[in-house]
Coordinates of C-alpha atoms and ligand atoms in Angstrom, one line a residue:
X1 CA 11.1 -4.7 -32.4
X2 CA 13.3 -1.5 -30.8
X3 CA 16.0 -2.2 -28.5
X4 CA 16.4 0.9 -25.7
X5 CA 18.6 2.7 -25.4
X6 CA 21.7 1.6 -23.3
X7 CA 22.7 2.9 -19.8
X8 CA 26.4 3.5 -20.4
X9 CA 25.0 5.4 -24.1
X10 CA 23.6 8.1 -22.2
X11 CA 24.4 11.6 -22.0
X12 CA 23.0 13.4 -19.9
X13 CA 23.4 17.3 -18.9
X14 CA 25.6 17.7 -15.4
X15 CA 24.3 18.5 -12.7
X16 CA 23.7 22.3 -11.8
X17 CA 24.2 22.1 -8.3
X18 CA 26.1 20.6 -5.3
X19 CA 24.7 19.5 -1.9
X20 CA 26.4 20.5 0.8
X21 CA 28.8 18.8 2.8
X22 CA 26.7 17.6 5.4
X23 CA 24.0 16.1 2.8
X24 CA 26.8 14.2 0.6
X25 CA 26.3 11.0 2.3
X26 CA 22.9 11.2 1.1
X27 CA 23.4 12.4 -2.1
X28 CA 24.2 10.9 -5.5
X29 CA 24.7 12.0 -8.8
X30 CA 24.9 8.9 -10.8
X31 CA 23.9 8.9 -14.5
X32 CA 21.4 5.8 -13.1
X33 CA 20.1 7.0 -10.6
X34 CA 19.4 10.7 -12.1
X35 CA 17.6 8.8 -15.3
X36 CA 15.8 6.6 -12.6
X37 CA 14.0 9.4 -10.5
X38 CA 13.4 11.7 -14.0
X39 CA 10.1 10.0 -14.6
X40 CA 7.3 7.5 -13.4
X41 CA 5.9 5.1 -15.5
X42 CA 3.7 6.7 -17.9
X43 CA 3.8 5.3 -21.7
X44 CA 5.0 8.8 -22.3
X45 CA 7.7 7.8 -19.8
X46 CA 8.3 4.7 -21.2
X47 CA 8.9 5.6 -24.4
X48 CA 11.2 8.8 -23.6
X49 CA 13.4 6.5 -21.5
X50 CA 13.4 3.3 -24.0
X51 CA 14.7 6.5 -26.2
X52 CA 17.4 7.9 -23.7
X53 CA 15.7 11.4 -23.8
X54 CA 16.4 12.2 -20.5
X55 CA 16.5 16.4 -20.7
X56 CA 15.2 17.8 -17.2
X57 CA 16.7 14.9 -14.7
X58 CA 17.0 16.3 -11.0
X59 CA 20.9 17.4 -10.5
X60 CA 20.8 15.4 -7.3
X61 CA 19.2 12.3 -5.8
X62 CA 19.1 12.3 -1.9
X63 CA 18.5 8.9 -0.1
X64 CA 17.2 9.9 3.3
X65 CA 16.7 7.8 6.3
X66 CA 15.6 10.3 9.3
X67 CA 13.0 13.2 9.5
X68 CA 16.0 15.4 10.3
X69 CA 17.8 14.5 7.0
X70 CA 14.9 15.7 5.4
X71 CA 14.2 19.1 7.2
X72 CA 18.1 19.9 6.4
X73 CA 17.5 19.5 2.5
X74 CA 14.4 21.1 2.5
X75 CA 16.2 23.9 4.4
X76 CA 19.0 23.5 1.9
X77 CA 16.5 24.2 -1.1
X78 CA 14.5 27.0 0.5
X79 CA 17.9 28.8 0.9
X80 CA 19.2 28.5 -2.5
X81 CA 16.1 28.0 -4.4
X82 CA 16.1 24.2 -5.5
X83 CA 12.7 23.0 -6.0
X84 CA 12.5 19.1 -4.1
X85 CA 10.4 16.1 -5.5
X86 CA 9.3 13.5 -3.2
X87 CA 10.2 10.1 -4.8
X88 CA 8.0 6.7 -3.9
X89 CA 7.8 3.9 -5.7
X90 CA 8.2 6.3 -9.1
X91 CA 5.3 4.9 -10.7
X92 CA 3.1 7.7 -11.3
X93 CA 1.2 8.2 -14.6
X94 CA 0.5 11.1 -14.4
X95 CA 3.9 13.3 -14.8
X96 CA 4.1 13.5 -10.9
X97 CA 7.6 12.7 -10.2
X98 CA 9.3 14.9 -12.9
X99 CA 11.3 17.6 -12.6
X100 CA 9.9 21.8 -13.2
X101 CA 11.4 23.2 -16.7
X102 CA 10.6 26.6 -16.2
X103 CA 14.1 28.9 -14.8
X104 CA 12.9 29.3 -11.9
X105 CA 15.1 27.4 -10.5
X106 CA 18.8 26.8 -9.8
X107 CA 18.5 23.1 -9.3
X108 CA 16.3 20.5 -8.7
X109 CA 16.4 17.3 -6.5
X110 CA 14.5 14.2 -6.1
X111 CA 14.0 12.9 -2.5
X112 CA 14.1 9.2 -2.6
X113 CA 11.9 7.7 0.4
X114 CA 12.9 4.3 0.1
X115 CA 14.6 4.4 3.5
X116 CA 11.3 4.7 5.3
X117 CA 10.5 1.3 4.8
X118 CA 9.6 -0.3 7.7
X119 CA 6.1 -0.8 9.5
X120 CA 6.9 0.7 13.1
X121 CA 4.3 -0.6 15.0
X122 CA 1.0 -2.3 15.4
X123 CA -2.0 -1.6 17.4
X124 CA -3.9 -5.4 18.0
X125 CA -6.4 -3.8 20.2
X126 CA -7.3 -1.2 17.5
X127 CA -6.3 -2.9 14.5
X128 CA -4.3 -0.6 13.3
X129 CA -0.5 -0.1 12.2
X130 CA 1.8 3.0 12.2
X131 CA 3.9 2.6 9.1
X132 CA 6.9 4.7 7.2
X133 CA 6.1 6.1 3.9
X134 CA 8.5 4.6 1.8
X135 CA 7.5 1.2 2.1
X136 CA 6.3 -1.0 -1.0
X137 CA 3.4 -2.9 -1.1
X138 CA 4.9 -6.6 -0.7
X139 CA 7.2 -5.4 2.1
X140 CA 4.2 -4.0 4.1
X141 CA 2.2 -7.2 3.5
X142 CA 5.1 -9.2 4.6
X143 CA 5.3 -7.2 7.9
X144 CA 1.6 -7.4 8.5
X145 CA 1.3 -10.7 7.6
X146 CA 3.8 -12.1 10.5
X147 CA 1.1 -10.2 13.1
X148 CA -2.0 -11.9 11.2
X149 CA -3.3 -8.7 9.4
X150 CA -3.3 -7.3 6.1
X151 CA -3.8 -4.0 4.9
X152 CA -5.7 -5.4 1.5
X153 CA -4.7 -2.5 -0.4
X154 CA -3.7 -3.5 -3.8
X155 CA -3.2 -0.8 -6.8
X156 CA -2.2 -2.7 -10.1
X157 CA 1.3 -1.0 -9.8
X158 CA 1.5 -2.5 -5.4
X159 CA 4.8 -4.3 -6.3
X160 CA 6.6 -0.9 -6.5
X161 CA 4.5 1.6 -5.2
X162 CA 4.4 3.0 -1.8
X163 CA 2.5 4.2 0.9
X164 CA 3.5 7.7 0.7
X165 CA 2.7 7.4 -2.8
X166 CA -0.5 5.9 -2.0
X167 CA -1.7 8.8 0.8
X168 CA -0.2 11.4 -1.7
X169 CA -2.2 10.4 -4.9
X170 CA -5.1 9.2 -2.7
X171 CA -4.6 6.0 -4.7
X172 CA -7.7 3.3 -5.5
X173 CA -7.0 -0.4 -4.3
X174 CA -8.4 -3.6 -4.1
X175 CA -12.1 -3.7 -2.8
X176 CA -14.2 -2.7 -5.6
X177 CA -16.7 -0.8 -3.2
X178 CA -17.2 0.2 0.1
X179 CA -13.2 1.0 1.1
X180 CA -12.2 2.1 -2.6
X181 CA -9.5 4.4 -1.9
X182 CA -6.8 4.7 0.5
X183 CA -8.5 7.6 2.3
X184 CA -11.1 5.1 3.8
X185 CA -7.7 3.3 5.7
X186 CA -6.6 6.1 7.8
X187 CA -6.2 7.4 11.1
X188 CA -3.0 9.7 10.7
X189 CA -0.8 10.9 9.1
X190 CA 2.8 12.5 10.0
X191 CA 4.8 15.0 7.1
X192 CA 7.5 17.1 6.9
X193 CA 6.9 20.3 5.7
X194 CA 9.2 23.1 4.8
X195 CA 8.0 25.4 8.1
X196 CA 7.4 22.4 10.5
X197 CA 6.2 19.2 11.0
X198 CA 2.5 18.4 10.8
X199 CA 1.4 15.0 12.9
X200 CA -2.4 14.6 12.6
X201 CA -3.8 13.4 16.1
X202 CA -4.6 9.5 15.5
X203 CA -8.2 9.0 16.0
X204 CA -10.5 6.6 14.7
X205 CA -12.8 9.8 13.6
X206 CA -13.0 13.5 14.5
X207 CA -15.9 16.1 14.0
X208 CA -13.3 19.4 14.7
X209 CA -13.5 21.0 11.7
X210 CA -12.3 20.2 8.4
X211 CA -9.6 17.0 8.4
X212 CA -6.5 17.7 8.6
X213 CA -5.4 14.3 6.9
X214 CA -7.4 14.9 4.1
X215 CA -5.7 18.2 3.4
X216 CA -2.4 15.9 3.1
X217 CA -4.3 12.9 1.2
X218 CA -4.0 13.7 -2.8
X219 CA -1.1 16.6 -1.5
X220 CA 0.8 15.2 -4.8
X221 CA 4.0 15.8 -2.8
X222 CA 3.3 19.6 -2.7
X223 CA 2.6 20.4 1.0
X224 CA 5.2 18.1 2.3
X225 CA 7.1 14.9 2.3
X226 CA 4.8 12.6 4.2
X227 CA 7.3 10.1 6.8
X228 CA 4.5 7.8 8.3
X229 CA 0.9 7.1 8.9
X230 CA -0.8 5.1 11.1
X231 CA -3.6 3.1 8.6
X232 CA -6.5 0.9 9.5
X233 CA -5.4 -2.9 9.0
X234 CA -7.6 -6.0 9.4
X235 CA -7.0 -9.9 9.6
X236 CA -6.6 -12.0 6.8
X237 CA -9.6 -13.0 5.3
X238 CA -10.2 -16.6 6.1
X239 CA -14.0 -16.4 4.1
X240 CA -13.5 -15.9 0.3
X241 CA -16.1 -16.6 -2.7
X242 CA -15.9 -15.9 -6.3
X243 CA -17.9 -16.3 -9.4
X244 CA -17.7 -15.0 -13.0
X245 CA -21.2 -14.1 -14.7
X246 CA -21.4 -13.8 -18.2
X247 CA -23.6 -11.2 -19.8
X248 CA -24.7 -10.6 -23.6
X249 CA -24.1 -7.0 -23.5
X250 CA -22.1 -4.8 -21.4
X251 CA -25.1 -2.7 -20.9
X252 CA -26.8 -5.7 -19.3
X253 CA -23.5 -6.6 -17.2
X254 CA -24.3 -2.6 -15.8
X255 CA -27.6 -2.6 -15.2
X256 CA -26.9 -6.0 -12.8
X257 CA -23.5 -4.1 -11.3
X258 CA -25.4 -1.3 -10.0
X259 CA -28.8 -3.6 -8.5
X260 CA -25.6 -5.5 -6.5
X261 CA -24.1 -2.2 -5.7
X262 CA -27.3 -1.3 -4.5
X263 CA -27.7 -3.9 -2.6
X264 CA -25.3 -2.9 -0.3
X265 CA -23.7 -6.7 0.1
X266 CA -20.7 -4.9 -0.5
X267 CA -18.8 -7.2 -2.5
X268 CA -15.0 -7.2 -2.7
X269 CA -14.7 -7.7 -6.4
X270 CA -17.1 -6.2 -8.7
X271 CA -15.0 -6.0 -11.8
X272 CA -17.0 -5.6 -15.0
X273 CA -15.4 -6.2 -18.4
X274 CA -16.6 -5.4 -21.8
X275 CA -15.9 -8.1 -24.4
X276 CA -13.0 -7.0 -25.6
X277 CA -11.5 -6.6 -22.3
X278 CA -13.0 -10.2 -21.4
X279 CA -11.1 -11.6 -24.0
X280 CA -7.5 -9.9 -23.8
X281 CA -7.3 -10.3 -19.9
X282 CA -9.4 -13.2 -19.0
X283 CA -9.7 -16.0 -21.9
X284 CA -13.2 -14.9 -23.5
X285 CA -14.7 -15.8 -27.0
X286 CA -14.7 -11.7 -27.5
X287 CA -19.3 -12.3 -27.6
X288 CA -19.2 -11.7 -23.9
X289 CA -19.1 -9.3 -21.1
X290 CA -17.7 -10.6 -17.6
X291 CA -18.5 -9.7 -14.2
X292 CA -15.9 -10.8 -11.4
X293 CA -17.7 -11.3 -8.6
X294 CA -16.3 -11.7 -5.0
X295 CA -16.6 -11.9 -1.1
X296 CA -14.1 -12.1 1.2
X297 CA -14.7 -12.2 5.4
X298 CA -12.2 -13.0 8.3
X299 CA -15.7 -13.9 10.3
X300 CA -18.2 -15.8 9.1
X301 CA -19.0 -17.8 5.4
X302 CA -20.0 -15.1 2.7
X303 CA -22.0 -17.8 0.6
X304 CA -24.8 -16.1 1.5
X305 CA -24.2 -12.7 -0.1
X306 CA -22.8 -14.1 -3.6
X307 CA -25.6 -16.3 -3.8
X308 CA -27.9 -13.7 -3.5
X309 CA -25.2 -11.4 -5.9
X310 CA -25.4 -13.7 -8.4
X311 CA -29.0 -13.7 -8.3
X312 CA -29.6 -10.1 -9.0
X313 CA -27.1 -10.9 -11.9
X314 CA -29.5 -13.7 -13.4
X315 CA -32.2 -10.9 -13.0
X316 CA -30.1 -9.4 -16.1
X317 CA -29.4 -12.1 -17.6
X318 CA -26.0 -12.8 -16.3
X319 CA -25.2 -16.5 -16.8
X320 CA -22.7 -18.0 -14.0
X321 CA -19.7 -19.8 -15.3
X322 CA -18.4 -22.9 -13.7
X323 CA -20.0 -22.4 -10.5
X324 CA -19.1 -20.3 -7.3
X325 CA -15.7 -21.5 -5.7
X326 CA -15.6 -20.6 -1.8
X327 CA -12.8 -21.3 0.6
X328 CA -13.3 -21.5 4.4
X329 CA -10.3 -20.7 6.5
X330 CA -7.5 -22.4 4.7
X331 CA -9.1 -24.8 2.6
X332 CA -9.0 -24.8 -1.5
X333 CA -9.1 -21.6 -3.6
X334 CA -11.7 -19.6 -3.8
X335 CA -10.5 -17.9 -7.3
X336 CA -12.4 -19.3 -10.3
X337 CA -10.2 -19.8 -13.6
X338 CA -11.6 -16.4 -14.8
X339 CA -10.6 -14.2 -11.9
X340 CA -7.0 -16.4 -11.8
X341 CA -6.6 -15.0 -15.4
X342 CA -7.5 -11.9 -15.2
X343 CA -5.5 -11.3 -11.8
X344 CA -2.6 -12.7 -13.4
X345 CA -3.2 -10.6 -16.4
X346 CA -3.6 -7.7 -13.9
X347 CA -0.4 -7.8 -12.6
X348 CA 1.6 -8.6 -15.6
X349 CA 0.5 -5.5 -17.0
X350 CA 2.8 -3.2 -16.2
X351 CA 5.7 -5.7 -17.4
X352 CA 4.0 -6.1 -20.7
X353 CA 3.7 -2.3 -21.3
X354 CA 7.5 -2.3 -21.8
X355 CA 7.3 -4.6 -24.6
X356 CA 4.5 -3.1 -26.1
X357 CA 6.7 0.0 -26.7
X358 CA 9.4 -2.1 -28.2
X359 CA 7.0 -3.8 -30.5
X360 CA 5.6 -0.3 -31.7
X361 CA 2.1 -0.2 -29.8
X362 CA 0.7 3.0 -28.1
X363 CA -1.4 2.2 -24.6
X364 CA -3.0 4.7 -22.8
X365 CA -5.3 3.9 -19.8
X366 CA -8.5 7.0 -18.8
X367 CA -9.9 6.6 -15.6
X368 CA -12.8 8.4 -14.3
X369 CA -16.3 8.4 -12.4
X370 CA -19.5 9.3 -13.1
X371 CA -23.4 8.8 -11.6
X372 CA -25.3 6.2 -12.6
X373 CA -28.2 8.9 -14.3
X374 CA -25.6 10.0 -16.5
X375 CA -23.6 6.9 -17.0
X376 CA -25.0 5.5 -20.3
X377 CA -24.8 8.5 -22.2
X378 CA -21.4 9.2 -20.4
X379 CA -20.4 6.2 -21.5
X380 CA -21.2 6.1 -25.0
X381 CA -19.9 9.5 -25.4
X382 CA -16.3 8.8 -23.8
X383 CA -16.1 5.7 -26.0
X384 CA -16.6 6.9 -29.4
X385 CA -14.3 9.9 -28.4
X386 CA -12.0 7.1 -27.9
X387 CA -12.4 5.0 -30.9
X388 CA -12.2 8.3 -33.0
X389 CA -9.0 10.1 -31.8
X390 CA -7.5 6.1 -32.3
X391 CA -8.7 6.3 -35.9
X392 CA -7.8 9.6 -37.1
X393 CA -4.2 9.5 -35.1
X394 CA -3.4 5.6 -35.4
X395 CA -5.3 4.0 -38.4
X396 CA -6.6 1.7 -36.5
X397 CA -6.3 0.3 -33.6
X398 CA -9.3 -0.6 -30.0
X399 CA -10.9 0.5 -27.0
X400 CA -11.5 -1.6 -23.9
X401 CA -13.7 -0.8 -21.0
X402 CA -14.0 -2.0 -17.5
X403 CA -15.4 -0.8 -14.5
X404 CA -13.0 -1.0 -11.8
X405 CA -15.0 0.3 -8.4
X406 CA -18.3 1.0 -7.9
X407 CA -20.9 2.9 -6.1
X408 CA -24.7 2.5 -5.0
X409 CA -24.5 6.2 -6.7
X410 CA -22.3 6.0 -9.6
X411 CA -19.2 3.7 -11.2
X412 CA -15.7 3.9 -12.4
X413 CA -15.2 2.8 -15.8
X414 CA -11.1 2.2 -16.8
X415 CA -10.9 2.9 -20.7
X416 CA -7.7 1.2 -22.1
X417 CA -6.3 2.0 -25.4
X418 CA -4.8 -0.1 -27.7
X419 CA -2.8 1.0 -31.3
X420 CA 0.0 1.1 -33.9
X421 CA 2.3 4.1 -33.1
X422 CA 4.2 5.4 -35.9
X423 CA 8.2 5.3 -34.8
X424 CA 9.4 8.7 -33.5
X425 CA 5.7 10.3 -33.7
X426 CA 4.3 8.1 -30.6
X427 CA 4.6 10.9 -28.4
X428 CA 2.3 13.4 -30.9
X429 CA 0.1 10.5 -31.6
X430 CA -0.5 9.7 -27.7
X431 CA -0.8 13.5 -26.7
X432 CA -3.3 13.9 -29.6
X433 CA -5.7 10.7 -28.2
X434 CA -4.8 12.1 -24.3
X435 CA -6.3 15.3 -25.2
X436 CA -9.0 14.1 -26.9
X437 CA -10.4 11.7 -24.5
X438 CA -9.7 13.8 -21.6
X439 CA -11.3 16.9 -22.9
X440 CA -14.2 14.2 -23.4
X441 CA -14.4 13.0 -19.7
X442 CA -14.4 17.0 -18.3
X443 CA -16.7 18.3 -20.9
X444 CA -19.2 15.2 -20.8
X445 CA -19.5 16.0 -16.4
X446 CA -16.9 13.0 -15.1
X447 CA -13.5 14.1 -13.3
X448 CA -10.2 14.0 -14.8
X449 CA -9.2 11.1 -12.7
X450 CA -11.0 8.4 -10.4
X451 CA -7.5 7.5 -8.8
X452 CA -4.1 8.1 -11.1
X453 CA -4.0 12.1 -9.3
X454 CA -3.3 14.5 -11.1
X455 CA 0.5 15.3 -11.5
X456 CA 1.5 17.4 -14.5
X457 CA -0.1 15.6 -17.0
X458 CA -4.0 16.3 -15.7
X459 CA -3.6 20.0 -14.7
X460 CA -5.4 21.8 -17.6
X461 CA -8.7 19.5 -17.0
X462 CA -8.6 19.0 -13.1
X463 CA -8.3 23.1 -12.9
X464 CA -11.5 23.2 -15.7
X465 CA -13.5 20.8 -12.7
X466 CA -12.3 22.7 -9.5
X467 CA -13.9 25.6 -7.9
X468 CA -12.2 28.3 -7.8
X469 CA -12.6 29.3 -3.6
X470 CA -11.1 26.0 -3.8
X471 CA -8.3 26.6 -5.8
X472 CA -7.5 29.8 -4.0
X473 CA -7.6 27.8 -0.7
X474 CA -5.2 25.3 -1.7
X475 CA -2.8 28.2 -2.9
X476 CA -3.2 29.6 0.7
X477 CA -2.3 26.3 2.4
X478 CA 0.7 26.1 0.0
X479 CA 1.8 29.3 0.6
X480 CA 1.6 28.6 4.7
X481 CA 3.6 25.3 4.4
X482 CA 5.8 25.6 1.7
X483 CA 6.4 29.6 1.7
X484 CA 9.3 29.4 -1.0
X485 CA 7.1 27.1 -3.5
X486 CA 9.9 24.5 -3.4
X487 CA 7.6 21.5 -3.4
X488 CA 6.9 19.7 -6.5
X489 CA 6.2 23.0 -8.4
X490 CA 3.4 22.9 -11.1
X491 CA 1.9 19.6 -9.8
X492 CA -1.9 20.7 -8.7
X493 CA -1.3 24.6 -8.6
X494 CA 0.7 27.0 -10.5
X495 CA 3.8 27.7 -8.5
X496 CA 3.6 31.3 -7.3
X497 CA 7.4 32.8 -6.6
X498 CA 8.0 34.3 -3.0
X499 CA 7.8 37.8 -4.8
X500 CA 4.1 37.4 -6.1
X501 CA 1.6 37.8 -3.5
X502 CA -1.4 35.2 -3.3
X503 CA -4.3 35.9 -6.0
X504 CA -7.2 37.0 -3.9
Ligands
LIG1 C1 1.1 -0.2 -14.2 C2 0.5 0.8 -13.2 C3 -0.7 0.5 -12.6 C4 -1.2 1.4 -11.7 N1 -2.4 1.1 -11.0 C5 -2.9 1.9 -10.1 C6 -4.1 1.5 -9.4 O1 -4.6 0.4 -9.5 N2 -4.5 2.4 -8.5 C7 -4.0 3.6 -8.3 O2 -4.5 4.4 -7.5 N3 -2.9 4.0 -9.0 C8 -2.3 3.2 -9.9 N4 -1.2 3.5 -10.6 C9 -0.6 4.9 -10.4 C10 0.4 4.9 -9.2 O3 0.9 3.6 -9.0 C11 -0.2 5.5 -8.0 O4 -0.4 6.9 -8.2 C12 0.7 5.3 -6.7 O5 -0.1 5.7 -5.6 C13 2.0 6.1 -6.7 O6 2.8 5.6 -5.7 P1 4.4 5.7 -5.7 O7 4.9 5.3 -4.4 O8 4.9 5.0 -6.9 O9 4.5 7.3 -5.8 P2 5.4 8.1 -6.9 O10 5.1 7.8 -8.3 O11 6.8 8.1 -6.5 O12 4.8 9.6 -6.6 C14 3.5 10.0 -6.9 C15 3.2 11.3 -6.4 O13 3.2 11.3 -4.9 C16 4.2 12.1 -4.4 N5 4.8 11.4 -3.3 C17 5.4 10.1 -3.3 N6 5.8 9.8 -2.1 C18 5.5 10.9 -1.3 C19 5.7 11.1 0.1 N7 6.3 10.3 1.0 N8 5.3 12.4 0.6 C20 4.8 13.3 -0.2 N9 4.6 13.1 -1.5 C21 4.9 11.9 -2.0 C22 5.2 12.4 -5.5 O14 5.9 13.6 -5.4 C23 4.3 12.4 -6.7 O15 3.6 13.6 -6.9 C24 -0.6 2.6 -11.5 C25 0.6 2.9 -12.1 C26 1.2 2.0 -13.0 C27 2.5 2.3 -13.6

């Protein structure tokens, strides 16, 4: 087992640039703090920290708490060409939060949003709450929880992650259908950009035109620094059911998934796991595929619908385990022992990953989505992609599937990867797999990412799927908002300098 490397070890380069006097209060330059905002929480950032290769940080961290204190450093790196990273929770995986290499610039500096943390207010009669943007998943569930409501929006990484992070990645959360993503939460959103602020109108929906939250949901932090929204919230369940159904084959635990999706009973929980996954995350003899199944209502019992869910299922052959547990306002727990462990496992995760780089074992995790016509052979051809590039780079080593959300049209599946790394070649070993897979997912019709965004990491396959009008749109809008290019340069679009004039 490895041992990082040590804080007070590091070196790293000085900074190139100095914020001006009125910004210093704001401002550190901290060897911590300048390694902390450098990456998210990729395994390829994991294991470049746990080494202390920190090359590119940003030369300044600012710590705003206004709007104002971020128009005057976004004026500050317009003038003197600095490009500007918005900073939320820090935990993308996909390369989002980490600094440009190229020359372009004189300086770089990471803009730290966790002093928007508060929710600001709440609308009973419309159920809704305006919130800031830097504020982490079990802070916002705390606020929300002392007015009876709850925004039920829980990524695997919601302990650190944030809802600007959230809006900007267009993140994937806790209901397995119907509200998937945060996009289906909200009613506005407010952003600073570099020519002026943008504040959506807050409606419940609009037909004018093409949605101007939308343009800013998935922005990756290149349009603007996003400051608050005003998001859908609901009250706390107080109807829950669960079951676990246990399949022979994972094709069979599909072909039920998709009949219940189809059903529209609109479950909460649909999780499907292959065996493998079964057994790591959830106590399974390794034989069996297991569906998580569950309901959840603040209005009436949902007994009805899992009955009738788990019906479909034993129209596949789906065999329920131990029952279905249901709780009724605050009586018992409605989470079976399966769906306890594989919740718990779940959230541990991210706290095992670190140790998994210390013991010498290379994770990667490829979401995607795909139809249901084309999901068998998609399937089949994403997973022995998978298992190959393991073998050939690793030796040995697995691949685990789930299927995270799904559609009456089509389903996530969440590949996880699991190998030996060879010390000081884990970074060759996981680009080589990366590639391989994702050049897989593009090429076999699925899209480079269901919900991780897109970041640095993605680009070459998310601008293989885009159309091109498309791309040349989103250039345009950058070009409006962000004129000097200072935004999170290279995340979603090549960053075009103020000289070069847009490609037609
Ligand atoms: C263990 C683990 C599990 C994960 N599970 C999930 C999951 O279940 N579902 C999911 O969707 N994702 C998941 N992710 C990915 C990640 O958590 C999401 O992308 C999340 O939305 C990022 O939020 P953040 O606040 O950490 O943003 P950051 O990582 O800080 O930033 C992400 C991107 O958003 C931009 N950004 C951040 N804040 C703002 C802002 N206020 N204004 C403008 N731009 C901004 C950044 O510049 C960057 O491009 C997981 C990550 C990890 C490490």
């Amino acid at each position: 087992v490895a041992a990082p490397t040590r804080l007070e070890d590091l070196s790293i380069r000085q900074p190139r640039i100095k914020a001006p006097r009125r910004l210093e209060p704001l401002a550190s330059t901290s060897t911590h703090d300048r390694a902390f905002h450098s990456y998210g929480s990729s395994y390829r950032d994991v294991v470049r920290g746990f080494r202390g290769e920190f090359d590119c940080p940003p030369d300044v961290v600012f710590y705003p708490t206004s709007e104002e204190e971020i128009e005057a450093i976004l004026d500050w790196c317009q003038s003197a060409r600095i490009a500007a990273i918005p900073y939320g929770g820090g935990t993308s995986v996909v390369g989002g939060v980490e600094a440009p290499r190229d020359n372009d610039w004189a300086g770089v500096v990471s803009i730290d949003m966790s002093g928007f943390g508060r929710v600001l207010e709440v609308d009973r009669d419309s159920v809704a709450a305006r919130m800031q943007a830097g504020i982490t998943g079990p802070a916002l569930e705390a606020d929300l929880r002392s007015y009876g409501l709850t925004l039920r929006h829980y990524p695997q990484s919601f302990e650190y992650s944030t809802v600007g992070g959230w809006l900007a990645t267009r993140a994937g959360g806790h209901f397995a259908t119907l509200h998937t993503h945060i996009d289906d939460f909200v009613e506005s959103i407010r952003a600073i950009t570099p020519t002026g602020v943008w504040q959506s109108r807050r409606l419940p929906a609009s037909g004018a035109g093409p949605s101007p939250d939308r343009l800013l949901i998935g922005s990756e932090g290149i349009l603007g620094v996003i400051t608050e929204a005003w998001l859908r919230v609901q009250p706390v369940p107080a109807y829950r059911a669960s079951a676990s159904v246990a399949f022979d084959s994972f094709e069979d635990g599909w072909h039920a998934v998709r009949e219940v999706a189809q059903s529209y009973l609109w479950p909460s929980n649909l999780r499907l796991l292959d065996a493998r996954e079964a057994a790591l995350t959830a106590g399974q003899n390794g034989h069996v595929a297991l569906l998580l199944l569950g309901f959840e209502s603040c209005d009436q019992s949902v007994e009805p619908q899992i009955k009738r869910a788990v019906e479909v299922c034993a129209g596949h052959g789906g065999r329920l385990l131990s029952g279905i547990r249901s709780q009724e306002r605050d009586g018992g727990s409605e989470a079976n022992e399966n769906a306890q462990a594989f919740r718990s496992a779940f959230f541990q995760a991210p706290y095992i990953r670190d140790t998994l780089v210390a013991a010498g074992i290379l994770t990667e995790t490829f979401e995607t989505v795909i139809t249901w016509d084309r999901f068998e052979e998609f399937h089949a051809q994403i997973s022995h992609r998978a298992a190959q590039a393991v073998a050939q780079t690793c030796g040995d080593g697995c691949v685990m599937c789930r299927l995270t959300h799904v559609y009456p049209d089509g389903a996530a599946p969440y590949y996880t990867v699991l190998c030996p790394a060879r010390r000081g070649s884990e970074l060759s070993q996981w680009d080589t797999v990366k590639q391989a897979v994702s050049e897989a997912i593009v090429e076999s019709g699925g899209t480079i990412t269901h919900h991780h965004a897109v970041g640095r990491d993605h680009r070459r396959w998310y601008d293989r799927q885009r159309p091109d009008p498309f791309a040349r749109s989103l250039q345009a809008a950058k070009q409006a908002l962000d004129p000097s290019g200072v935004l999170n340069p290279g995340v979603l679009i090549d960053h075009v300098s103020s000289t070069q004039p847009p490609q037609r």
